[in-house]
Coordinates of C-alpha atoms in Angstrom, one line a residue:
X1 CA -11.7 13.1 -11.0
X2 CA -11.0 10.7 -8.2
X3 CA -11.6 7.2 -7.2
X4 CA -12.8 7.8 -3.6
X5 CA -15.6 5.7 -2.2
X6 CA -18.1 7.3 0.4
X7 CA -20.9 5.7 2.1
X8 CA -23.1 7.0 5.1
X9 CA -25.7 4.9 6.8
X10 CA -27.9 6.9 9.3
X11 CA -30.0 4.4 10.4
X12 CA -31.5 0.8 9.7
X13 CA -34.5 2.6 8.0
X14 CA -32.5 4.4 5.3
X15 CA -30.5 1.3 3.8
X16 CA -32.0 2.1 0.4
X17 CA -31.3 5.8 0.4
X18 CA -27.7 5.2 1.7
X19 CA -27.0 2.9 -1.4
X20 CA -28.6 5.6 -3.7
X21 CA -26.6 8.4 -2.3
X22 CA -23.5 6.4 -2.1
X23 CA -20.5 7.4 -4.3
X24 CA -18.8 4.4 -6.0
X25 CA -17.0 5.9 -9.1
X26 CA -16.2 3.6 -12.1
X27 CA -12.5 2.7 -11.5
X28 CA -11.8 0.2 -14.4
X29 CA -10.6 -2.7 -12.4
X30 CA -12.0 -4.2 -10.1
X31 CA -15.5 -3.8 -11.7
X32 CA -18.5 -1.8 -10.0
X33 CA -21.3 -4.1 -8.9
X34 CA -24.6 -3.8 -7.4
X35 CA -27.1 -6.6 -6.9
X36 CA -30.2 -6.8 -4.7
X37 CA -33.4 -8.8 -4.0
X38 CA -36.2 -8.6 -1.5
X39 CA -33.8 -9.2 1.4
X40 CA -30.3 -8.1 0.4
X41 CA -28.5 -5.4 -1.2
X42 CA -24.8 -6.0 -2.4
X43 CA -22.7 -3.0 -3.6
X44 CA -19.0 -2.3 -4.2
X45 CA -16.3 -3.6 -6.5
X46 CA -15.4 -7.2 -7.3
X47 CA -13.2 -8.9 -10.2
X48 CA -12.2 -12.4 -10.0
X49 CA -9.2 -14.2 -11.8
X50 CA -10.7 -17.5 -11.1
X51 CA -13.6 -19.0 -13.3
X52 CA -15.5 -20.4 -10.5
X53 CA -16.6 -16.8 -9.6
X54 CA -18.6 -14.5 -11.5
X55 CA -19.9 -11.0 -10.9
X56 CA -23.3 -12.2 -12.3
X57 CA -23.8 -14.8 -9.5
X58 CA -22.0 -12.7 -6.8
X59 CA -25.1 -12.0 -4.8
X60 CA -26.0 -15.7 -4.6
X61 CA -22.4 -16.6 -3.6
X62 CA -22.3 -14.1 -0.8
X63 CA -25.9 -15.3 0.7
X64 CA -24.8 -19.0 0.6
X65 CA -21.1 -18.9 1.7
X66 CA -20.5 -15.2 3.0
X67 CA -17.2 -13.8 2.0
X68 CA -15.0 -16.7 3.1
X69 CA -14.7 -18.2 -0.5
X70 CA -14.0 -15.0 -2.4
X71 CA -11.5 -13.9 0.4
X72 CA -9.4 -16.9 -0.1
X73 CA -9.4 -16.7 -3.8
X74 CA -7.4 -14.5 -6.6
X75 CA -10.2 -11.7 -6.3
X76 CA -10.1 -8.0 -5.8
X77 CA -12.9 -6.6 -4.1
X78 CA -14.5 -4.2 -1.5
X79 CA -18.0 -5.2 -1.0
X80 CA -20.9 -4.0 1.3
X81 CA -23.6 -6.6 2.0
X82 CA -26.8 -5.3 3.6
X83 CA -29.4 -7.6 5.3
X84 CA -32.5 -5.6 5.1
X85 CA -34.7 -7.8 7.3
X86 CA -32.0 -8.2 10.2
X87 CA -30.8 -4.7 9.6
X88 CA -27.4 -5.8 9.5
X89 CA -24.3 -4.9 7.5
X90 CA -21.1 -6.8 6.5
X91 CA -18.3 -5.1 4.8
X92 CA -15.1 -7.1 3.4
X93 CA -11.8 -6.4 1.8
X94 CA -9.9 -8.8 -0.3
X95 CA -6.9 -10.4 0.9
X96 CA -4.5 -8.5 -0.9
X97 CA -5.7 -5.3 0.6
X98 CA -6.2 -3.6 -2.7
X99 CA -8.5 -1.2 -1.1
X100 CA -8.4 1.0 2.0
X101 CA -11.8 1.0 3.8
X102 CA -12.0 3.4 6.7
X103 CA -15.0 3.7 8.8
X104 CA -16.0 6.0 11.9
X105 CA -19.3 6.0 13.8
X106 CA -20.4 9.6 14.8
X107 CA -23.3 12.0 14.6
X108 CA -25.7 9.1 14.6
X109 CA -24.2 7.6 11.4
X110 CA -21.6 5.2 10.3
X111 CA -19.4 6.5 7.5
X112 CA -17.2 4.6 5.1
X113 CA -14.4 6.0 3.1
X114 CA -11.7 4.7 0.8
X115 CA -9.6 7.4 1.4
X116 CA -8.4 8.9 4.9
X117 CA -8.5 12.6 4.2
X118 CA -12.4 13.0 3.6
X119 CA -13.3 10.9 6.5
X120 CA -10.7 12.8 8.8
X121 CA -12.1 16.1 7.7
X122 CA -15.7 15.1 8.1
X123 CA -15.0 13.7 11.6
X124 CA -13.0 16.9 12.5
X125 CA -16.1 19.0 12.0
X126 CA -17.7 17.5 14.9
X127 CA -15.1 16.4 17.5
X128 CA -11.5 16.7 18.5
X129 CA -9.3 14.2 16.7
X130 CA -7.4 12.0 19.1
X131 CA -4.0 10.1 18.3
X132 CA -4.2 6.4 18.2
X133 CA -0.8 5.6 19.9
X134 CA -0.3 2.2 18.7
X135 CA -0.4 3.3 15.2
X136 CA 1.6 6.3 15.9
X137 CA 4.5 4.0 17.4
X138 CA 4.2 1.4 14.6
X139 CA 4.4 4.4 12.1
X140 CA 7.7 5.9 13.7
X141 CA 9.4 2.5 13.5
X142 CA 8.1 1.9 10.0
X143 CA 6.2 -1.2 11.2
X144 CA 2.9 -1.8 9.1
X145 CA 0.7 -4.4 10.7
X146 CA -2.4 -5.6 9.0
X147 CA -4.5 -3.8 11.7
X148 CA -7.8 -2.1 12.3
X149 CA -6.1 0.9 13.9
X150 CA -5.3 4.3 12.1
X151 CA -3.6 7.5 13.2
X152 CA -6.9 8.8 14.6
X153 CA -8.3 6.9 17.4
X154 CA -11.9 7.5 16.1
X155 CA -11.3 6.2 12.8
X156 CA -11.0 2.3 12.1
X157 CA -10.3 0.5 9.0
X158 CA -11.1 -3.0 7.7
X159 CA -7.9 -5.1 7.4
X160 CA -6.9 -7.2 4.5
X161 CA -8.7 -10.6 4.3
X162 CA -11.2 -9.5 7.0
X163 CA -15.0 -8.9 7.4
X164 CA -16.5 -6.1 9.7
X165 CA -20.1 -6.7 10.8
X166 CA -22.4 -3.9 12.0
X167 CA -25.8 -3.6 13.7
X168 CA -27.5 -1.0 11.9
X169 CA -30.4 -0.9 14.5
X170 CA -27.9 0.6 17.1
X171 CA -25.2 1.9 14.6
X172 CA -22.6 -0.2 16.3
X173 CA -19.7 -2.2 15.4
X174 CA -20.1 -5.8 16.2
X175 CA -16.9 -7.3 15.2
X176 CA -13.8 -7.4 13.0
X177 CA -12.8 -10.9 12.0
X178 CA -10.4 -12.6 9.6
X179 CA -11.7 -14.9 6.8
X180 CA -8.2 -16.1 5.6
X181 CA -7.3 -19.6 5.6
X182 CA -3.6 -19.7 5.9
X183 CA -3.3 -23.4 6.1
X184 CA -5.5 -24.0 3.1
X185 CA -3.1 -21.9 0.9
X186 CA 0.0 -23.7 1.8
X187 CA -1.7 -27.1 1.7
X188 CA -2.6 -26.2 -1.9
X189 CA 1.0 -25.5 -3.1
X190 CA 1.9 -28.5 -5.6
X191 CA 5.4 -29.6 -5.4
X192 CA 7.4 -28.9 -8.8
X193 CA 10.7 -30.5 -8.0
X194 CA 12.5 -28.2 -10.5
X195 CA 15.8 -29.4 -11.6
X196 CA 17.3 -25.9 -12.2
X197 CA 16.7 -22.4 -11.7
X198 CA 16.5 -21.9 -15.5
X199 CA 13.3 -24.1 -15.6
X200 CA 11.8 -22.1 -12.6
X201 CA 12.6 -18.7 -14.5
X202 CA 10.7 -20.0 -17.6
X203 CA 7.6 -20.7 -15.7
X204 CA 8.0 -17.7 -13.6
X205 CA 7.8 -15.6 -16.7
X206 CA 5.0 -17.7 -18.2
X207 CA 2.6 -17.5 -15.2
X208 CA 3.3 -13.7 -14.8
X209 CA 2.4 -13.2 -18.3
X210 CA -1.0 -15.1 -17.7
X211 CA -1.6 -13.2 -14.6
X212 CA -1.0 -9.8 -16.4
X213 CA -3.2 -10.9 -19.3
X214 CA -6.0 -11.9 -17.0
X215 CA -6.0 -8.4 -15.5
X216 CA -5.5 -6.5 -18.8
X217 CA -8.3 -8.3 -20.6
X218 CA -10.8 -7.1 -18.1
X219 CA -9.9 -3.5 -18.1
X220 CA -12.6 -1.5 -20.2
X221 CA -11.5 0.0 -23.3
X222 CA -12.2 3.6 -22.3
X223 CA -9.5 3.4 -19.6
X224 CA -6.2 4.4 -20.7
X225 CA -3.5 2.0 -19.5
X226 CA 0.2 2.7 -18.3
X227 CA 2.8 0.7 -16.8
X228 CA 5.8 1.7 -14.7
X229 CA 9.0 1.2 -16.5
X230 CA 12.5 1.5 -14.6
X231 CA 15.9 0.5 -14.9
X232 CA 15.2 -2.1 -12.2
X233 CA 13.6 -5.6 -12.7
X234 CA 9.9 -6.3 -11.3
X235 CA 7.8 -3.3 -13.1
X236 CA 10.1 -3.7 -16.4
X237 CA 9.2 -7.5 -16.3
X238 CA 5.5 -6.6 -16.1
X239 CA 5.8 -4.1 -18.9
X240 CA 7.4 -6.7 -21.1
X241 CA 4.6 -9.0 -20.3
X242 CA 2.2 -6.3 -21.3
X243 CA 3.9 -5.7 -24.6
X244 CA 3.5 -9.4 -25.5
X245 CA -0.4 -9.4 -24.8
X246 CA -1.5 -6.0 -26.0
X247 CA -1.6 -4.5 -29.5
X248 CA 1.1 -1.7 -29.9
X249 CA -0.3 1.5 -28.7
X250 CA -2.8 -0.2 -26.3
X251 CA -0.6 0.9 -23.4
X252 CA 2.3 3.3 -22.8
X253 CA 5.3 3.1 -20.4
X254 CA 5.8 5.8 -18.0
X255 CA 9.3 6.5 -16.0
X256 CA 10.3 9.2 -13.8
X257 CA 14.0 9.9 -12.6
X258 CA 15.8 12.7 -10.5
X259 CA 19.4 13.7 -11.4
X260 CA 20.3 13.7 -7.5
X261 CA 19.5 10.2 -7.1
X262 CA 22.3 8.7 -9.3
X263 CA 21.5 5.5 -11.4
X264 CA 18.2 5.0 -9.4
X265 CA 16.2 5.0 -12.7
X266 CA 18.6 5.5 -15.6
X267 CA 16.7 7.3 -18.4
X268 CA 18.8 5.9 -21.2
X269 CA 18.6 2.3 -20.0
X270 CA 14.7 2.8 -20.0
X271 CA 14.6 4.3 -23.3
X272 CA 16.7 1.4 -24.8
X273 CA 14.6 -1.2 -23.2
X274 CA 11.4 0.5 -24.5
X275 CA 12.7 0.7 -28.1
X276 CA 13.7 -2.9 -27.8
X277 CA 10.2 -4.1 -27.1
X278 CA 8.4 -1.2 -29.2
X279 CA 6.6 0.3 -26.0
X280 CA 5.6 3.8 -26.5
X281 CA 7.4 5.6 -23.6
X282 CA 7.0 8.9 -21.8
X283 CA 9.6 10.1 -19.1
X284 CA 9.4 12.7 -16.4
X285 CA 12.3 14.6 -14.6
X286 CA 11.4 15.6 -11.2
X287 CA 14.8 16.7 -10.1
X288 CA 13.8 20.1 -9.0
X289 CA 11.0 18.5 -6.7
X290 CA 13.5 16.2 -5.0
X291 CA 15.6 19.2 -4.0
X292 CA 12.8 20.4 -1.7
X293 CA 12.9 24.0 -2.5
X294 CA 8.9 24.4 -2.4
X295 CA 7.2 25.9 0.7
X296 CA 6.5 22.5 2.3
X297 CA 3.9 23.9 4.6
X298 CA 1.8 24.5 1.5
X299 CA 3.0 21.4 -0.4
X300 CA 3.2 18.6 1.9
X301 CA 0.0 16.5 1.7
X302 CA -2.2 17.4 4.6
X303 CA -5.2 15.5 3.3
X304 CA -3.6 12.2 2.4
X305 CA -3.0 9.4 4.6
X306 CA 0.3 9.9 6.4
X307 CA 3.1 8.7 4.4
X308 CA 6.3 10.9 3.4
X309 CA 7.1 8.7 0.5
X310 CA 4.2 10.1 -1.4
X311 CA 5.3 13.6 -1.5
X312 CA 9.1 12.6 -2.2
X313 CA 8.7 10.0 -4.8
X314 CA 5.1 10.0 -6.0
X315 CA 3.3 13.5 -6.0
X316 CA 4.9 14.9 -9.1
X317 CA 4.6 11.6 -11.0
X318 CA 1.1 11.2 -10.2
X319 CA 0.4 14.6 -11.7
X320 CA 2.4 13.7 -14.8
X321 CA 0.2 10.5 -15.3
X322 CA -2.9 12.5 -14.9
X323 CA -1.8 15.1 -17.4
X324 CA -1.4 12.2 -19.8
X325 CA -4.9 10.7 -19.0
X326 CA -3.9 7.3 -17.4
X327 CA -6.5 5.6 -15.4
X328 CA -5.0 2.3 -14.8
X329 CA -1.4 2.0 -14.0
X330 CA 0.4 -1.4 -13.9
X331 CA 3.4 -1.6 -11.4
X332 CA 5.9 -4.2 -10.1
X333 CA 5.4 -3.2 -6.4
X334 CA 5.2 -6.3 -4.0
X335 CA 7.7 -8.1 -6.5
X336 CA 10.4 -8.1 -3.8
X337 CA 8.0 -9.7 -1.3
X338 CA 6.7 -12.2 -4.0
X339 CA 10.1 -13.6 -4.5
X340 CA 10.8 -14.2 -0.9
X341 CA 7.8 -16.3 -0.2
X342 CA 9.6 -19.2 1.4
X343 CA 10.4 -16.8 4.3
X344 CA 6.6 -16.0 4.8
X345 CA 4.8 -19.1 5.9
X346 CA 5.8 -18.6 9.6
X347 CA 5.2 -15.0 9.6
X348 CA 1.8 -15.6 7.9
X349 CA 0.6 -17.5 10.9
X350 CA 2.1 -15.3 13.7
X351 CA 1.5 -11.6 12.5
X352 CA 1.2 -10.1 16.1
X353 CA 4.5 -11.7 17.1
X354 CA 6.1 -10.7 13.9
X355 CA 5.1 -7.1 14.6
X356 CA 6.5 -7.4 18.2
X357 CA 10.0 -8.6 17.1
X358 CA 10.2 -6.4 14.2
X359 CA 9.8 -3.5 16.5
X360 CA 12.5 -4.8 18.9
X361 CA 15.0 -5.5 15.9
X362 CA 14.4 -1.9 14.5
X363 CA 15.2 -0.4 18.0
X364 CA 18.3 -2.3 18.4
X365 CA 19.5 -1.3 14.9
X366 CA 19.1 2.3 15.6
X367 CA 22.3 4.1 16.9
X368 CA 22.6 4.9 20.7
X369 CA 22.2 8.7 19.8
X370 CA 18.6 8.2 18.9
X371 CA 16.0 10.8 18.4
X372 CA 13.4 8.9 20.6
X373 CA 13.4 9.6 24.4
X374 CA 14.2 6.8 26.9
X375 CA 10.5 6.9 27.9
X376 CA 9.4 6.1 24.4
X377 CA 11.8 3.3 24.2
X378 CA 9.5 1.3 26.6
X379 CA 6.5 2.4 24.7
X380 CA 7.7 1.0 21.5
X381 CA 8.7 -2.5 23.1
X382 CA 5.5 -2.7 25.5
X383 CA 4.1 -6.2 24.7
X384 CA 0.6 -5.0 26.1
X385 CA 0.1 -2.9 23.0
X386 CA 0.7 -6.0 20.6
X387 CA -1.6 -8.3 22.7
X388 CA -4.5 -5.9 22.3
X389 CA -4.2 -6.1 18.5
X390 CA -6.5 -8.4 16.5
X391 CA -5.4 -11.4 14.7
X392 CA -5.5 -10.7 11.1
X393 CA -3.0 -13.0 9.3
X394 CA -2.1 -12.4 5.4
X395 CA -0.5 -14.7 3.2
X396 CA 1.1 -11.5 1.5
X397 CA 3.6 -9.7 3.8
X398 CA 1.4 -7.3 5.8
X399 CA 4.3 -4.6 6.1
X400 CA 4.2 -4.2 2.3
X401 CA 0.5 -4.3 1.8
X402 CA -0.3 -1.8 4.5
X403 CA 2.7 0.4 3.7
X404 CA 1.7 0.8 0.2
X405 CA -1.8 1.5 1.1
X406 CA -1.4 5.4 1.6
X407 CA 0.3 5.2 -2.1
X408 CA -2.7 3.5 -3.5
X409 CA -5.0 6.2 -2.0
X410 CA -2.8 9.0 -3.5
X411 CA -3.0 7.8 -7.0
X412 CA -6.8 7.2 -6.5
X413 CA -7.3 10.7 -5.5
X414 CA -6.2 11.7 -9.0
X415 CA -8.3 8.9 -10.5
X416 CA -5.7 6.3 -11.2
X417 CA -6.0 2.7 -10.2
X418 CA -2.8 0.8 -9.6
X419 CA -2.5 -2.8 -10.7
X420 CA -0.1 -5.3 -8.9
X421 CA 0.2 -8.6 -10.7
X422 CA 2.7 -9.8 -8.2
X423 CA -0.2 -9.9 -5.7
X424 CA -1.6 -13.0 -6.8
X425 CA -1.7 -16.4 -5.0
X426 CA -0.5 -18.4 -8.1
X427 CA 2.6 -16.2 -8.1
X428 CA 3.2 -16.6 -4.3
X429 CA 2.7 -20.3 -4.5
X430 CA 5.2 -20.6 -7.4
X431 CA 7.7 -18.6 -5.6
X432 CA 7.5 -21.1 -2.7
X433 CA 8.7 -23.7 -5.1
X434 CA 11.9 -21.9 -6.3
X435 CA 14.9 -24.4 -6.3
X436 CA 17.4 -22.4 -4.4
X437 CA 20.9 -24.0 -3.6
X438 CA 21.5 -25.2 0.0
X439 CA 22.2 -22.5 2.4
X440 CA 20.8 -19.6 0.0
X441 CA 18.2 -17.5 1.7
X442 CA 14.9 -17.1 -0.2
X443 CA 15.3 -13.3 -0.3
X444 CA 18.0 -14.0 -2.8
X445 CA 15.7 -15.6 -5.3
X446 CA 15.4 -12.6 -7.6
X447 CA 19.0 -12.0 -7.7
X448 CA 19.6 -15.6 -8.7
X449 CA 17.1 -15.7 -11.5
X450 CA 18.0 -12.4 -13.2
X451 CA 20.7 -13.7 -15.5
X452 CA 17.9 -15.6 -17.0
X453 CA 16.1 -12.6 -18.2
X454 CA 19.2 -10.9 -20.0
X455 CA 17.7 -11.3 -23.4
X456 CA 14.7 -9.3 -22.3
X457 CA 16.4 -6.9 -20.1
X458 CA 20.0 -6.6 -21.3
X459 CA 20.9 -3.6 -19.2
X460 CA 18.7 -3.4 -16.3
X461 CA 19.0 -4.3 -12.5
X462 CA 20.5 -0.9 -12.0
X463 CA 21.3 -0.7 -8.3
X464 CA 19.8 2.1 -6.3
X465 CA 22.6 4.6 -5.3
X466 CA 21.3 7.7 -3.9
X467 CA 17.4 6.8 -3.4
X468 CA 17.7 8.6 0.1
X469 CA 19.4 11.9 -0.9
X470 CA 15.9 13.7 -1.5
X471 CA 15.3 13.3 2.3
X472 CA 18.7 14.8 3.1
X473 CA 17.9 17.9 0.8
X474 CA 15.0 18.8 3.2
X475 CA 17.5 19.3 5.9
X476 CA 19.8 21.3 3.6
X477 CA 17.3 23.7 2.0
X478 CA 14.4 23.9 4.8
X479 CA 16.2 24.1 7.9
X480 CA 13.8 27.1 9.0
X481 CA 11.0 25.2 8.3
X482 CA 12.0 21.9 10.1
X483 CA 13.0 24.1 13.2
X484 CA 9.4 25.6 13.1
X485 CA 7.9 22.3 13.2
X486 CA 10.1 21.2 16.0
X487 CA 9.4 24.3 18.0
X488 CA 5.6 23.1 18.1
X489 CA 6.3 19.5 18.3
X490 CA 3.4 17.3 19.3
X491 CA 5.5 14.2 19.4
X492 CA 7.7 16.2 21.8
X493 CA 4.7 17.1 24.1
X494 CA 4.1 13.4 24.3
X495 CA 7.6 12.5 25.3
X496 CA 8.3 10.7 22.5
X497 CA 11.2 12.7 20.7
X498 CA 13.5 15.4 22.2
X499 CA 13.1 18.5 19.9
X500 CA 16.0 20.2 21.3
X501 CA 18.3 17.2 20.7
X502 CA 16.9 17.0 17.1
X503 CA 17.4 20.7 16.4
X504 CA 21.1 20.6 17.7
X505 CA 21.6 17.6 15.5
X506 CA 20.4 19.4 12.3
X507 CA 22.5 22.7 13.3
X508 CA 25.5 20.4 13.5
X509 CA 27.3 20.3 10.2
X510 CA 29.4 17.3 11.5
X511 CA 26.5 15.2 12.3
X512 CA 26.1 11.8 10.4
X513 CA 22.8 13.3 9.1
X514 CA 24.8 15.2 6.5
X515 CA 27.9 12.9 6.3
X516 CA 26.5 9.4 6.2
X517 CA 26.3 8.6 2.3
X518 CA 23.8 5.9 3.0
X519 CA 21.5 8.7 4.2
X520 CA 19.9 6.4 6.6
X521 CA 19.8 9.1 9.3
X522 CA 17.8 11.6 6.9
X523 CA 15.3 8.7 6.0
X524 CA 14.9 8.1 9.6
X525 CA 14.3 11.7 10.8
X526 CA 12.3 12.9 7.7
X527 CA 9.2 10.8 8.5
X528 CA 9.4 11.9 12.1
X529 CA 9.2 15.7 11.1
X530 CA 6.6 14.9 8.5
X531 CA 4.4 13.1 10.9
X532 CA 4.7 16.0 13.6
X533 CA 3.9 18.5 11.0
X534 CA 0.8 16.3 9.8
X535 CA -0.4 16.2 13.6
X536 CA -0.1 19.8 14.0
X537 CA -1.8 20.9 10.8
X538 CA -4.7 18.6 11.4
X539 CA -5.1 19.3 15.1
X540 CA -4.5 15.7 16.1
X541 CA -3.4 15.4 19.6

């Protein structure tokens, strides 16, 4: 079972056939929808958490207003709108980027997929796969713009809050344009003038509970609901909200932990929290997996969108959830970003410039004995590659939304849909009104309100101590495999890394790869090795 969408349009004359043959699985939330009349067909997924929008009248809404209004609302969707008379297609993705929508035009057809692997494999049957340099460089610096680029040049994606228009007569892309109205969002924020953080915290919990309830109430009864629970704050607060609105037994808490990661997720704290709030709990120990003792060439994920954290922190957990029949998983992801909204307004309006400066800052923070060549340093900071990007602003931080997309796909490949309550414009607007003391940065909002939730979570807020150690374990237990990857390095042939320098670094027991207790070097180098392997295994060059 998987949640992957697949749609092929071979010509303007086969729109009805394309829709009939399309794959749109039932995913629980948002809801599957298909509406049509003599002139139009609308198909995809749509759920709104605003009363002004309804699936029943969705076709009329799109015919009259296009996707503009639903995009600037609290709605989750991926929608395909066919104009049969004009032989055009418009495809839109919500502003929270809750769906991936990849597309490619080849072999006299335009193909859409919500997962990277299937469209990559289909394209690879007919032509050589070419690297998209902008995406590659961004990925290596862990910069995640809201962009239409993917790792493969012939495959594009629809950015969050955007619409892509296609001419089906000629099977060509006409445009990709943003539908976001950033000014309208910030103009709509109502000043609250809180007298204290305690008042803000009370409203925060009340609103989050309402947001969770709006989502939970629209999930079909046949879909088993789970929720991440940790010894941290965000997902645990979401699970508390669920426990207050759903009858006992209507959802279960799930938690994973690794012994080599210290107190990153304390099993005992999680257990006591679940007992306190009468939440059924299932826990999973994935210590063995984090040691990297498996054959990585066979176990790394060759058909997922490239992201090493999926393998390290999610693969075994996904299998565990799947074995327990979970179809909907509530999570606290995007929580950190939601608390930091006061810092986001400027960045929302200037995403391209933000990407450039993020890259420069990242390069400057890296140590002098870097893994990248001097030649590649110029490529990373080349202003031209940023100028060539489209303007696709988001209210939510694009770095977080785009970075999590491969994770969403990985869960979806096993039929699990993740629900992110913190991705809600009401939550984001309220965060903007947090009454912070003078001189306190917004990224400390969560830290400051935590004491107000002690009655709910008396033992939580456990700090992450060894979250990077699994990345180091690969270099300890998989030296031969890593050297094999480096010996055939695609990134080396492009002049981006120096494989010999990295090999020497790995061979040196005194290098900071092994002696830096923050594991920063291991976390920098692991994605490089993973990406190089991914390029080799998929013949992308």
